[in-house]
Coordinates of C-alpha atoms and ligand atoms in Angstrom, one line a residue:
X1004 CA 15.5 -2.0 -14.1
X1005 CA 17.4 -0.9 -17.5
X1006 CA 20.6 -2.1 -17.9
X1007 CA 22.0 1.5 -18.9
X1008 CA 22.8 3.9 -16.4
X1009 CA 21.7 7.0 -18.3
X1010 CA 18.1 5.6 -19.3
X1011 CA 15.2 7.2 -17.6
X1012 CA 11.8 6.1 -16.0
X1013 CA 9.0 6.5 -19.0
X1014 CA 7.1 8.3 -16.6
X1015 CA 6.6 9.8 -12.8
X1016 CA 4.1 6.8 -12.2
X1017 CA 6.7 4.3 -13.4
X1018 CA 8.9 5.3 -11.1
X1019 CA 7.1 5.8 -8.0
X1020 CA 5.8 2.3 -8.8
X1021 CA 8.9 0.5 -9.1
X1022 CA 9.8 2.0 -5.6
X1023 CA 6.6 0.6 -4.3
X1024 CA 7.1 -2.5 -5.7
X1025 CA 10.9 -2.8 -3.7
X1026 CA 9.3 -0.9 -0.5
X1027 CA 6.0 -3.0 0.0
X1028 CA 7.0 -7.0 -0.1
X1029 CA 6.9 -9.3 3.1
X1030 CA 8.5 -6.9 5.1
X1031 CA 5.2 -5.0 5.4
X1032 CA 3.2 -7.9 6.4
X1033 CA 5.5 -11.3 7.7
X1034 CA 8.4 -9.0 8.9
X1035 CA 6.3 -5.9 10.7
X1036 CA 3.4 -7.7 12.3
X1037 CA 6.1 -10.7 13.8
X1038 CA 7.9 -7.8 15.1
X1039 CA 4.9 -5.9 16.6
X1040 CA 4.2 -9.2 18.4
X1041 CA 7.8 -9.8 19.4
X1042 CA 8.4 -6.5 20.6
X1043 CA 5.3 -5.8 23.1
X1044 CA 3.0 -4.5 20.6
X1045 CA 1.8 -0.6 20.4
X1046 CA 5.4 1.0 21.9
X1047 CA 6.9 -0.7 18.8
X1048 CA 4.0 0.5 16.3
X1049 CA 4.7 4.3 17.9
X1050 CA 8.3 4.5 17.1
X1051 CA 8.3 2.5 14.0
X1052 CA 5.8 5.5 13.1
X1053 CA 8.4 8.2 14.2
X1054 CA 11.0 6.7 12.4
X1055 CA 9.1 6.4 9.0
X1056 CA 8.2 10.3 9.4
X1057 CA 11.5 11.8 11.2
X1058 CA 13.9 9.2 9.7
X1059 CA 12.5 7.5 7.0
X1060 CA 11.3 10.2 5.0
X1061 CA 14.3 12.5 5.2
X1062 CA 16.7 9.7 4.3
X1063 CA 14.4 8.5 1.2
X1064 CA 14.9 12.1 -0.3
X1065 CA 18.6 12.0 0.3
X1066 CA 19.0 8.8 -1.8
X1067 CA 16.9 10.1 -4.6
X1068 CA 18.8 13.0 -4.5
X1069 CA 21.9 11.4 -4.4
X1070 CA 21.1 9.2 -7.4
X1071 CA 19.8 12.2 -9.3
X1072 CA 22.1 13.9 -9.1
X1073 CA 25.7 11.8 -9.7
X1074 CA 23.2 9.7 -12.4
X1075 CA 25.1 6.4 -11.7
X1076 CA 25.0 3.5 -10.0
X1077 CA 25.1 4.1 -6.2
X1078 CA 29.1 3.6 -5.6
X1079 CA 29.8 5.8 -8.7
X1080 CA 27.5 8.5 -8.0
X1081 CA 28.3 9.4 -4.4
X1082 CA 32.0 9.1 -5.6
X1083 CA 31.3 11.5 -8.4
X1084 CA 29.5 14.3 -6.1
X1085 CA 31.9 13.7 -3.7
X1086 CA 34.4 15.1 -6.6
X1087 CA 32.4 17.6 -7.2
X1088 CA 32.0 18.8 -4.4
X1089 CA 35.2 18.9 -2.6
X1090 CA 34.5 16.1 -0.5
X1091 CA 36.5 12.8 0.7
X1092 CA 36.0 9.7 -1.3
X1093 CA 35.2 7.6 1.7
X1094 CA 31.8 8.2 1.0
X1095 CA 31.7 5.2 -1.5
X1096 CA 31.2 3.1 1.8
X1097 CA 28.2 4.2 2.1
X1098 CA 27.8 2.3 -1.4
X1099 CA 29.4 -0.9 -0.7
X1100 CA 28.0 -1.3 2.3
X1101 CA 24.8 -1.4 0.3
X1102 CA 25.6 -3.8 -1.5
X1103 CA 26.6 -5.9 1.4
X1104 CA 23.4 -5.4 3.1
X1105 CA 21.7 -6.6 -0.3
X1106 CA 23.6 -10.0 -0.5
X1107 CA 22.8 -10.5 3.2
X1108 CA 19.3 -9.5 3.4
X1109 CA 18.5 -11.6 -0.2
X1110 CA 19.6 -14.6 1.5
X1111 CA 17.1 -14.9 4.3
X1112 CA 14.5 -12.9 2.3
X1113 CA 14.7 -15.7 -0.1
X1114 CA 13.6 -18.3 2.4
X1115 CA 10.9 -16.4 3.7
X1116 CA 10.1 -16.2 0.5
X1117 CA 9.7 -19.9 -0.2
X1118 CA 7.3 -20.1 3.0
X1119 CA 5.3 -17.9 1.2
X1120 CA 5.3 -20.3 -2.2
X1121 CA 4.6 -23.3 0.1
X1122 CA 2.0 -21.8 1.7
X1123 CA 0.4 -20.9 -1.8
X1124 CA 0.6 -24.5 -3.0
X1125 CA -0.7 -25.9 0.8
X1126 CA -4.1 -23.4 0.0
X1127 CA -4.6 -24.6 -3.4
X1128 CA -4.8 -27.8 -2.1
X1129 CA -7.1 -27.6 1.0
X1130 CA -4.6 -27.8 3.6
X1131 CA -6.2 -25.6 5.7
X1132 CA -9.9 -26.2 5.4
X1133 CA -11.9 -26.6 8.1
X1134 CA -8.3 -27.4 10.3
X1135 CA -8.4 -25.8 14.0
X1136 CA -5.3 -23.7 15.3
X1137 CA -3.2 -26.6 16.6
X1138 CA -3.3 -28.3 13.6
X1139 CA -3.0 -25.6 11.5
X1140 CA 0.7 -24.7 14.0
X1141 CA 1.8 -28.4 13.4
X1142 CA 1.7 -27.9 9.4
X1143 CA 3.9 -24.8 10.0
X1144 CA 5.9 -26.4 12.1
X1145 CA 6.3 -29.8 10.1
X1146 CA 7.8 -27.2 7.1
X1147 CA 10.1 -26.4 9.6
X1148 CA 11.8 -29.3 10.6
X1149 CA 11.9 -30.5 6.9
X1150 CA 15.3 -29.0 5.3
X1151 CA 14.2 -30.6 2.0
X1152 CA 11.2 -28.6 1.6
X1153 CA 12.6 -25.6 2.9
X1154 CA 15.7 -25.9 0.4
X1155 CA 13.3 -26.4 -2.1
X1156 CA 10.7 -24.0 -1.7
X1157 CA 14.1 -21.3 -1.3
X1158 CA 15.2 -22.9 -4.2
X1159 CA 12.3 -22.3 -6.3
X1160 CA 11.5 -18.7 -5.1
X1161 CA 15.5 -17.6 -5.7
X1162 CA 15.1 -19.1 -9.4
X1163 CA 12.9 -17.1 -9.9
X1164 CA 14.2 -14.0 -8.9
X1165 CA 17.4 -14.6 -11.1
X1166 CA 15.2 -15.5 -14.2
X1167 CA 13.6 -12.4 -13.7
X1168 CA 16.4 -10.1 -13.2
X1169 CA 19.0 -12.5 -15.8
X1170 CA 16.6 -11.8 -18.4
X1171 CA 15.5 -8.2 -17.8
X1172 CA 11.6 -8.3 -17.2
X1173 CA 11.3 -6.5 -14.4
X1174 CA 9.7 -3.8 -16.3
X1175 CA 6.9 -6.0 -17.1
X1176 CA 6.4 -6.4 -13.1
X1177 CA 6.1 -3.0 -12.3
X1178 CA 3.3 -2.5 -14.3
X1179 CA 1.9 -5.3 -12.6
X1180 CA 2.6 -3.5 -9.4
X1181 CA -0.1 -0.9 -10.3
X1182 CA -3.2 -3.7 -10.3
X1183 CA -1.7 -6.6 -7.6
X1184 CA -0.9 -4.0 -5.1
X1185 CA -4.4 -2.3 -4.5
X1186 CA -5.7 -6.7 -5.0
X1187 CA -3.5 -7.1 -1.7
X1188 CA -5.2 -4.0 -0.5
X1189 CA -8.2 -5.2 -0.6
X1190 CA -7.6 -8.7 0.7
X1191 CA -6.3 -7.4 3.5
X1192 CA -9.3 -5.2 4.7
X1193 CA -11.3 -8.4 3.9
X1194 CA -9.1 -10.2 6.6
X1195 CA -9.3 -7.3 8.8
X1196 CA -13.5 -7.1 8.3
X1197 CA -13.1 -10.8 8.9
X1198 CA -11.2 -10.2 12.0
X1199 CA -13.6 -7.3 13.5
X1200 CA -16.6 -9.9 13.2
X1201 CA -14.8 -13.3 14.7
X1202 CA -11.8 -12.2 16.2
X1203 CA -10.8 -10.2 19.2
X1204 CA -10.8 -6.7 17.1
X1205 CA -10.5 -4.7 20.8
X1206 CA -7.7 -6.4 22.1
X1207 CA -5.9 -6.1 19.0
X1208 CA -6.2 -2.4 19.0
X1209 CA -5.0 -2.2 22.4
X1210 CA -2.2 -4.2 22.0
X1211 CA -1.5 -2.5 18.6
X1212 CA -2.1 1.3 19.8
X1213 CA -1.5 1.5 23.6
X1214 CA 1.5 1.7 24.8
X1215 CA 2.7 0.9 28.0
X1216 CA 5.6 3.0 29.1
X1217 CA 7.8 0.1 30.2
X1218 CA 7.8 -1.6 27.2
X1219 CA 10.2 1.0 25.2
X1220 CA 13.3 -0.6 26.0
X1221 CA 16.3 -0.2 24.2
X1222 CA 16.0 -3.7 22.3
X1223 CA 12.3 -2.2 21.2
X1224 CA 13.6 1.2 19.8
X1225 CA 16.5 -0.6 17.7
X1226 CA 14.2 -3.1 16.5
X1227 CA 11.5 -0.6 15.4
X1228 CA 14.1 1.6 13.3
X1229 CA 15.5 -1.2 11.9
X1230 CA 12.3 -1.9 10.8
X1231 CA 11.4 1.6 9.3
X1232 CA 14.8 1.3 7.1
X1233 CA 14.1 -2.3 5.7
X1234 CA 10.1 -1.6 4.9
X1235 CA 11.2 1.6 3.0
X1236 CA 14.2 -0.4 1.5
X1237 CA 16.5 1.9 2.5
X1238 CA 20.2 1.6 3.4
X1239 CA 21.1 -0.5 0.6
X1240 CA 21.9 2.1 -2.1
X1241 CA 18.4 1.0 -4.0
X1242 CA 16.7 4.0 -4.0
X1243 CA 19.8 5.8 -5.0
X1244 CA 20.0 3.6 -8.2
X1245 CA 16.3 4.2 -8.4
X1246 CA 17.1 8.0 -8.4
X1247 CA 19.4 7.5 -11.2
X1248 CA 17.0 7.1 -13.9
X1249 CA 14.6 9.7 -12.5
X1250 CA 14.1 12.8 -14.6
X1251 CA 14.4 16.5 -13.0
X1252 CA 10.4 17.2 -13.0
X1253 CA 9.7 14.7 -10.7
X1254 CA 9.0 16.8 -6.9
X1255 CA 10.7 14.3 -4.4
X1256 CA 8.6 15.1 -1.2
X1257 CA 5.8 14.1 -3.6
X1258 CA 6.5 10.6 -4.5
X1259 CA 8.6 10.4 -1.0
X1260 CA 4.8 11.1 0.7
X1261 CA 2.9 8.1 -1.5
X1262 CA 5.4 5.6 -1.3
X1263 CA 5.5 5.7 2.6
X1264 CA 2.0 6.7 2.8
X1265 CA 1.4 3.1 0.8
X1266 CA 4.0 1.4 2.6
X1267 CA 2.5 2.3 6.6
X1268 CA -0.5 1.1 5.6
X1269 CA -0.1 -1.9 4.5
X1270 CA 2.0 -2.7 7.4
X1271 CA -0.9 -1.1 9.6
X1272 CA -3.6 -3.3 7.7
X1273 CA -1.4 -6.6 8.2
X1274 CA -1.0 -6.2 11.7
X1275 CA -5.2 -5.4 12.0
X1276 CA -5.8 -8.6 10.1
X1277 CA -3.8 -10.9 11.9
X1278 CA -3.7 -9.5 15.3
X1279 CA -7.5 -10.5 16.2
X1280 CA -6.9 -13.8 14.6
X1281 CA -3.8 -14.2 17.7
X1282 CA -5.7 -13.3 20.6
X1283 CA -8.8 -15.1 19.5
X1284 CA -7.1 -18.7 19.0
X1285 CA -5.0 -18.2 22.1
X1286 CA -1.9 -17.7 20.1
X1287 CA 1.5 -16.4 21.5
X1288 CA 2.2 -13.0 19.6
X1289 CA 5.5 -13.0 20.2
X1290 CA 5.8 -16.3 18.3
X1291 CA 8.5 -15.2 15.6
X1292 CA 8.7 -15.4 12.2
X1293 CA 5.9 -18.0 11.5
X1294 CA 3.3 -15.7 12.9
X1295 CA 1.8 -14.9 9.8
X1296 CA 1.8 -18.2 8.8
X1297 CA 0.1 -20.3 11.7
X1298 CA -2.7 -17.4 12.6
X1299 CA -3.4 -16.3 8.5
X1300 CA -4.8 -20.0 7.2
X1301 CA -6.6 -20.3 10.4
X1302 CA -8.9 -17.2 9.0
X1303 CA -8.9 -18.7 5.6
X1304 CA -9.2 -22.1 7.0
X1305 CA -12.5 -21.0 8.9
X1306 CA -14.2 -19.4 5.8
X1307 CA -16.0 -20.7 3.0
X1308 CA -14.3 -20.3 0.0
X1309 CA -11.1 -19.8 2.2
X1310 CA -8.7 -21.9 0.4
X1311 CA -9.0 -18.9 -2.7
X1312 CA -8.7 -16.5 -0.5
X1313 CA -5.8 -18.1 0.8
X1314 CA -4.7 -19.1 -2.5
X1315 CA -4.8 -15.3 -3.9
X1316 CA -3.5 -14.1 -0.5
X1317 CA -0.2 -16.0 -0.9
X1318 CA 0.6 -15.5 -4.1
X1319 CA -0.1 -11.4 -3.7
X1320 CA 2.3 -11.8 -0.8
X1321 CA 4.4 -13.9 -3.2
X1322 CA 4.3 -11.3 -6.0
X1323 CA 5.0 -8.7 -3.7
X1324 CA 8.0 -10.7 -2.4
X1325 CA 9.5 -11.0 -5.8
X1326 CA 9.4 -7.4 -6.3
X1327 CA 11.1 -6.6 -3.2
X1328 CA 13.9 -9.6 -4.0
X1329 CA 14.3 -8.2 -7.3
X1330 CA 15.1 -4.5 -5.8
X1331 CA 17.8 -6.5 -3.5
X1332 CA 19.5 -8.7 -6.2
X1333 CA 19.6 -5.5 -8.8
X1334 CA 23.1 -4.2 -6.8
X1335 CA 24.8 -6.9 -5.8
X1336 CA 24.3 -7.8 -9.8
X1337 CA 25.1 -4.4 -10.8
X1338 CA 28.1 -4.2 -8.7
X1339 CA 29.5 -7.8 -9.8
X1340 CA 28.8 -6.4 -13.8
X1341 CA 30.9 -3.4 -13.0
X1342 CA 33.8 -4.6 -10.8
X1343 CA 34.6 -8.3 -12.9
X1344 CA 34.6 -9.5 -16.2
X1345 CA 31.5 -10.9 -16.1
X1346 CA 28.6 -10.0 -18.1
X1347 CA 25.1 -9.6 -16.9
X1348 CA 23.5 -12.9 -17.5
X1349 CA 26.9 -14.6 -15.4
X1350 CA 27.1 -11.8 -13.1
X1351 CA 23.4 -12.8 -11.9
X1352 CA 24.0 -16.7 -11.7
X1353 CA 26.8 -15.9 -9.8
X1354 CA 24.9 -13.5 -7.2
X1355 CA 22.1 -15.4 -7.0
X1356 CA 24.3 -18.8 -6.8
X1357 CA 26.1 -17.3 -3.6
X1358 CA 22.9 -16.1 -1.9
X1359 CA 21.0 -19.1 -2.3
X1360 CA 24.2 -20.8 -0.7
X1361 CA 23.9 -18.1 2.5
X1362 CA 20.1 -18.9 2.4
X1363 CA 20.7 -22.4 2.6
X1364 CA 22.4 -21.8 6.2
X1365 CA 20.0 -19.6 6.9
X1366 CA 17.4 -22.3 6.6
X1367 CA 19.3 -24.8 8.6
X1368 CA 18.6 -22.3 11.4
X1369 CA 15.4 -23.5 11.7
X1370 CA 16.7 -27.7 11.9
X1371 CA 19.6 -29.1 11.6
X1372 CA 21.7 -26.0 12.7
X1373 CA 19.3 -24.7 15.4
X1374 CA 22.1 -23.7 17.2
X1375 CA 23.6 -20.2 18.6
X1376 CA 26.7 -18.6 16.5
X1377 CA 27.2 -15.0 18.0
X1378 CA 25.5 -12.9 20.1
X1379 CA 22.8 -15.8 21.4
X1380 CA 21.3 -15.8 18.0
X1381 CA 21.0 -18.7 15.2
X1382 CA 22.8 -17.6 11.4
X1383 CA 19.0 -16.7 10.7
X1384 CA 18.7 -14.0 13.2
X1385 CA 22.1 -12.8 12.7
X1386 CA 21.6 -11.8 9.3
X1387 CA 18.5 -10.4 10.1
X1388 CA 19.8 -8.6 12.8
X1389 CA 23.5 -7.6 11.5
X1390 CA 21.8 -6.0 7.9
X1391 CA 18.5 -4.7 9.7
X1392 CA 19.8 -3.2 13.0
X1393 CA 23.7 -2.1 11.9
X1394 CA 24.0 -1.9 8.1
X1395 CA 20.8 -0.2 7.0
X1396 CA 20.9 2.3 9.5
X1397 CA 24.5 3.4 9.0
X1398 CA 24.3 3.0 5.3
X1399 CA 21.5 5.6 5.8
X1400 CA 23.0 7.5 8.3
X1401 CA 25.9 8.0 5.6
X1402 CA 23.0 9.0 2.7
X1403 CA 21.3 12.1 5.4
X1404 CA 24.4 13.2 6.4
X1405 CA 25.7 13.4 2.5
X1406 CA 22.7 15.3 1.7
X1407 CA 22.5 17.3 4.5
X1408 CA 25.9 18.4 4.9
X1409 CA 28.0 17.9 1.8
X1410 CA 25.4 18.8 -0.6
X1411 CA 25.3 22.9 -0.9
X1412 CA 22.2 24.3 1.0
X1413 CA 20.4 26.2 -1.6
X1414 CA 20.9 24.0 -4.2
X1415 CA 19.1 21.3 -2.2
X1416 CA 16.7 23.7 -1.7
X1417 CA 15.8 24.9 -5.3
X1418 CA 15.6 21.0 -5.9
X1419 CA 13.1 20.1 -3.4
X1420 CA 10.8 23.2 -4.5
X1421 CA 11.7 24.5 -1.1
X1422 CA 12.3 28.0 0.2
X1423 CA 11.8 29.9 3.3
X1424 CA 10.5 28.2 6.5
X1425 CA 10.4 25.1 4.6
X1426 CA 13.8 24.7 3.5
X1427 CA 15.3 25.9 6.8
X1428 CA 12.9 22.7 8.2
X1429 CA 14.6 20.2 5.1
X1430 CA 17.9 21.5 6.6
X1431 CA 17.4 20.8 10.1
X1432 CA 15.6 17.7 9.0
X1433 CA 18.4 16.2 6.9
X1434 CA 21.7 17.9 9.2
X1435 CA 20.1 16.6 12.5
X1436 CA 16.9 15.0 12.7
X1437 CA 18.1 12.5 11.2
X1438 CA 21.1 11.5 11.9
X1439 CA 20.5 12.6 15.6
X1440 CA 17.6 10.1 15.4
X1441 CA 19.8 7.1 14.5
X1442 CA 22.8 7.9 16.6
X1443 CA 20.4 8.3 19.5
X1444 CA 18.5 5.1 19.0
X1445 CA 21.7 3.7 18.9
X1446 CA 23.2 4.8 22.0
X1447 CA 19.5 4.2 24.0
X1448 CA 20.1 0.8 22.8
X1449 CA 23.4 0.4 24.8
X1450 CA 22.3 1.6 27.9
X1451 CA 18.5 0.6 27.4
Ligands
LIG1946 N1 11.4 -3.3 1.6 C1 11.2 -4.7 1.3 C2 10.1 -5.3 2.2 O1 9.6 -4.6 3.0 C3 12.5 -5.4 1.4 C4 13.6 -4.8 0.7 C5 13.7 -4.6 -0.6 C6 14.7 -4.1 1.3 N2 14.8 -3.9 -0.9 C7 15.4 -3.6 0.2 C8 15.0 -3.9 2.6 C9 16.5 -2.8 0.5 C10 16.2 -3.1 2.9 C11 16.9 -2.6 1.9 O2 9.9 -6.4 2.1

């Protein structure tokens, strides 16, 4: 992103692809499929899919909007139209709670991050050749138990991130978004062809499509919005910066409809291609966040020429992880840049400095501090579960309701290109959809 807050995207196709580039990263393909296979399969899928078209979309509008319109940085624009139009200055919480949800999310993202890295090094090097499941679950599990190579690997990945964002190249990036992107495309219909011929293709379908009424509990509905709002990156106040540099020609229901339409299916294609791999190695699905790592390199492992395959795989992922970290350091930098003395290159040693410190105890979740803090989880699932299920979806909640309610009406309406039956249908969208949506989820999940 540009430093200055007036400067605008060169063009529409810049723009939508530096929201692809934060939207599609490993929360599409480590995050979603571990939670399809955590949560009971196919009644997840369903309303993760409601949420992306009933909540999702309506809230990704509202924070372009919001950016568009106050042309700032998130806090400073929603305080600025808040001015304007007559309305309290608490909604700046909506903005700092962004930026909360940024640090935390960074911090585990980061070490998720560095599997991927590992596992990009471990192809290149024939790890997985020719290795069967269990051995293949040992490697995994071996990274696990080593706190010196997960601090590395986190290490390696969150330098990264801060060289990138320190010295301004993300521009370069999201060009490269435009040719990597469709690359992981096509990998992944490669893994699901692979899975259709030697995996259990059926069984994943069923698992991934059929529902079975029982399994939409309360814990599955909060999970599956949580994951709508952190696959479309929203909640944190990103997509309001994003907004900021966007120019008025660009139709928001437009780009809204092939970001998401991007984002789904990639999700839908990761959980295709590992999926059969599960049930044909007698895997647990609900195995947690290494799924993607113990069932992927037993495909690639199996397949001549696997190790490139991997190889390019992993570093896809990896790329697609950078450009999803870089989208989450951008605020807390921003933020830091505005509210201290401290300039942009210090202002990103220090973000990234106190993230990799978080990520550090996240990582000890998985040894040394495999222990519970609060609510039966580890400081690994916390964050997860703290940013994912309770920040992003209030932040968001905040975003729709601004939109919907303090924004005027026809004003929204002229901007979205609406009018008649359409606009009325934005309205009821963005005043109670919505919000209704998230409250609801929320209170099914306390009596659920
Ligand atoms: N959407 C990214 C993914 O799916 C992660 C991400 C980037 C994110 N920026 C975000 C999540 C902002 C929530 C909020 O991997």
């Amino acid at each position: 992103m540009a430093k200055s807050f007036h400067a605008q995207w060169s063009s529409r196709m810049t723009f939508i692809l530096a929201a692809t580039g934060s939207a599609v990263g490993l929360g599409n393909i480590w995050r979603f499929s571990y939670l399809v296979g955590d949560s009971g399969g196919a009644a997840f899928v369903l309303v993760y899919l409601l949420c992306i078209a009933l909540v999702g979309l309506p809230i990704l509008v509202s924070e372009w909007m919001i950016g568009r319109r106050g042309q700032k940085n998130p806090i400073n624009s929603l305080a600025e139209l808040a001015r304007k139009n007559g309305s309290s200055q608490a909604w700046i919480l909506v903005g700092v709670s962004g930026v909360l949800a940024a640090f935390l999310i960074l911090s585990f993202y980061s070490v998720i991050g560095g599997w991927s890295l590992s596992y990009t090094l471990s192809s290149l090097t024939g790890d997985f050749s020719g290795q069967d499941a269990a051995t293949i679950e040992g490697l995994f599990g071996a990274l696990l138990e080593s706190p010196g190579m997960l601090m590395l690997w986190h290490t390696i990945f969150m330098a990264l991130v801060l060289g990138i964002v320190a010295f301004g190249v993300n521009q370069g990036l999201e060009k490269a978004v435009r040719l990597l992107m469709p690359a992981l495309v096509v990998l992944l219909v490669v893994l699901v062809i692979y899975g259709m011929f030697s995996g259990h293709f059926g069984e994943a379908l069923a698992f991934m499509f059929a529902p079975d009424m029982s399994a939409f509990t309360g814990d599955v509905v909060l999970a599956a919005m949580g994951q709508a709002f952190f696959t479309l990156s929203l909640g944190m106040g990103i997509m309001i910066s994003y907004g900021s540099y966007l120019g008025q020609e660009v139709k928001l229901l437009g780009a809204a409809r092939t970001v998401i339409i991007l984002d789904t299916v990639i999700a839908l294609l990761a959980g295709l291609a590992i999926f059969p791999i599960v049930f044909a190695n007698g895997l647990d699905p609900s195995e947690g966040p290494g799924l993607i790592f113990v069932t992927l390199p037993i495909a690639f492992g199996g397949m001549t020429a696997g190790w490139l395959l991997g190889l390019i795989f992993f570093l896809l992922l990896t790329f697609a992880a950078l450009t999803s970290a870089i989208s989450l350091l951008e605020p807390v930098v921003e933020f830091l840049e505005e509210r201290s003395p401290l300039s942009r290159v210090p202002a990103t040693v220090v973000a990234s400095f106190a993230i990799w410190g978080l990520g550090v105890a996240a990582l000890l979740s998985f040894n040394l501090w495999d222990f519970t803090v609060l609510f039966g989880l580890n400081i690994f699932d916390l964050l997860d579960t703290v940013t994912a299920k309770i920040l992003l979806p209030l932040t968001g909640l905040g975003a729709v309701l601004f939109a919907g309610w303090v924004l005027s009406r026809d004003s929204v309406a002229k901007e979205l290109g609406l009018s008649g039956g359409a606009a009325t249908a934005w309205n009821v969208a963005a005043r109670f959809i919505a919000p209704i949506g998230v409250i609801l989820v929320f209170v099914f999940n306390l009596v659920g």
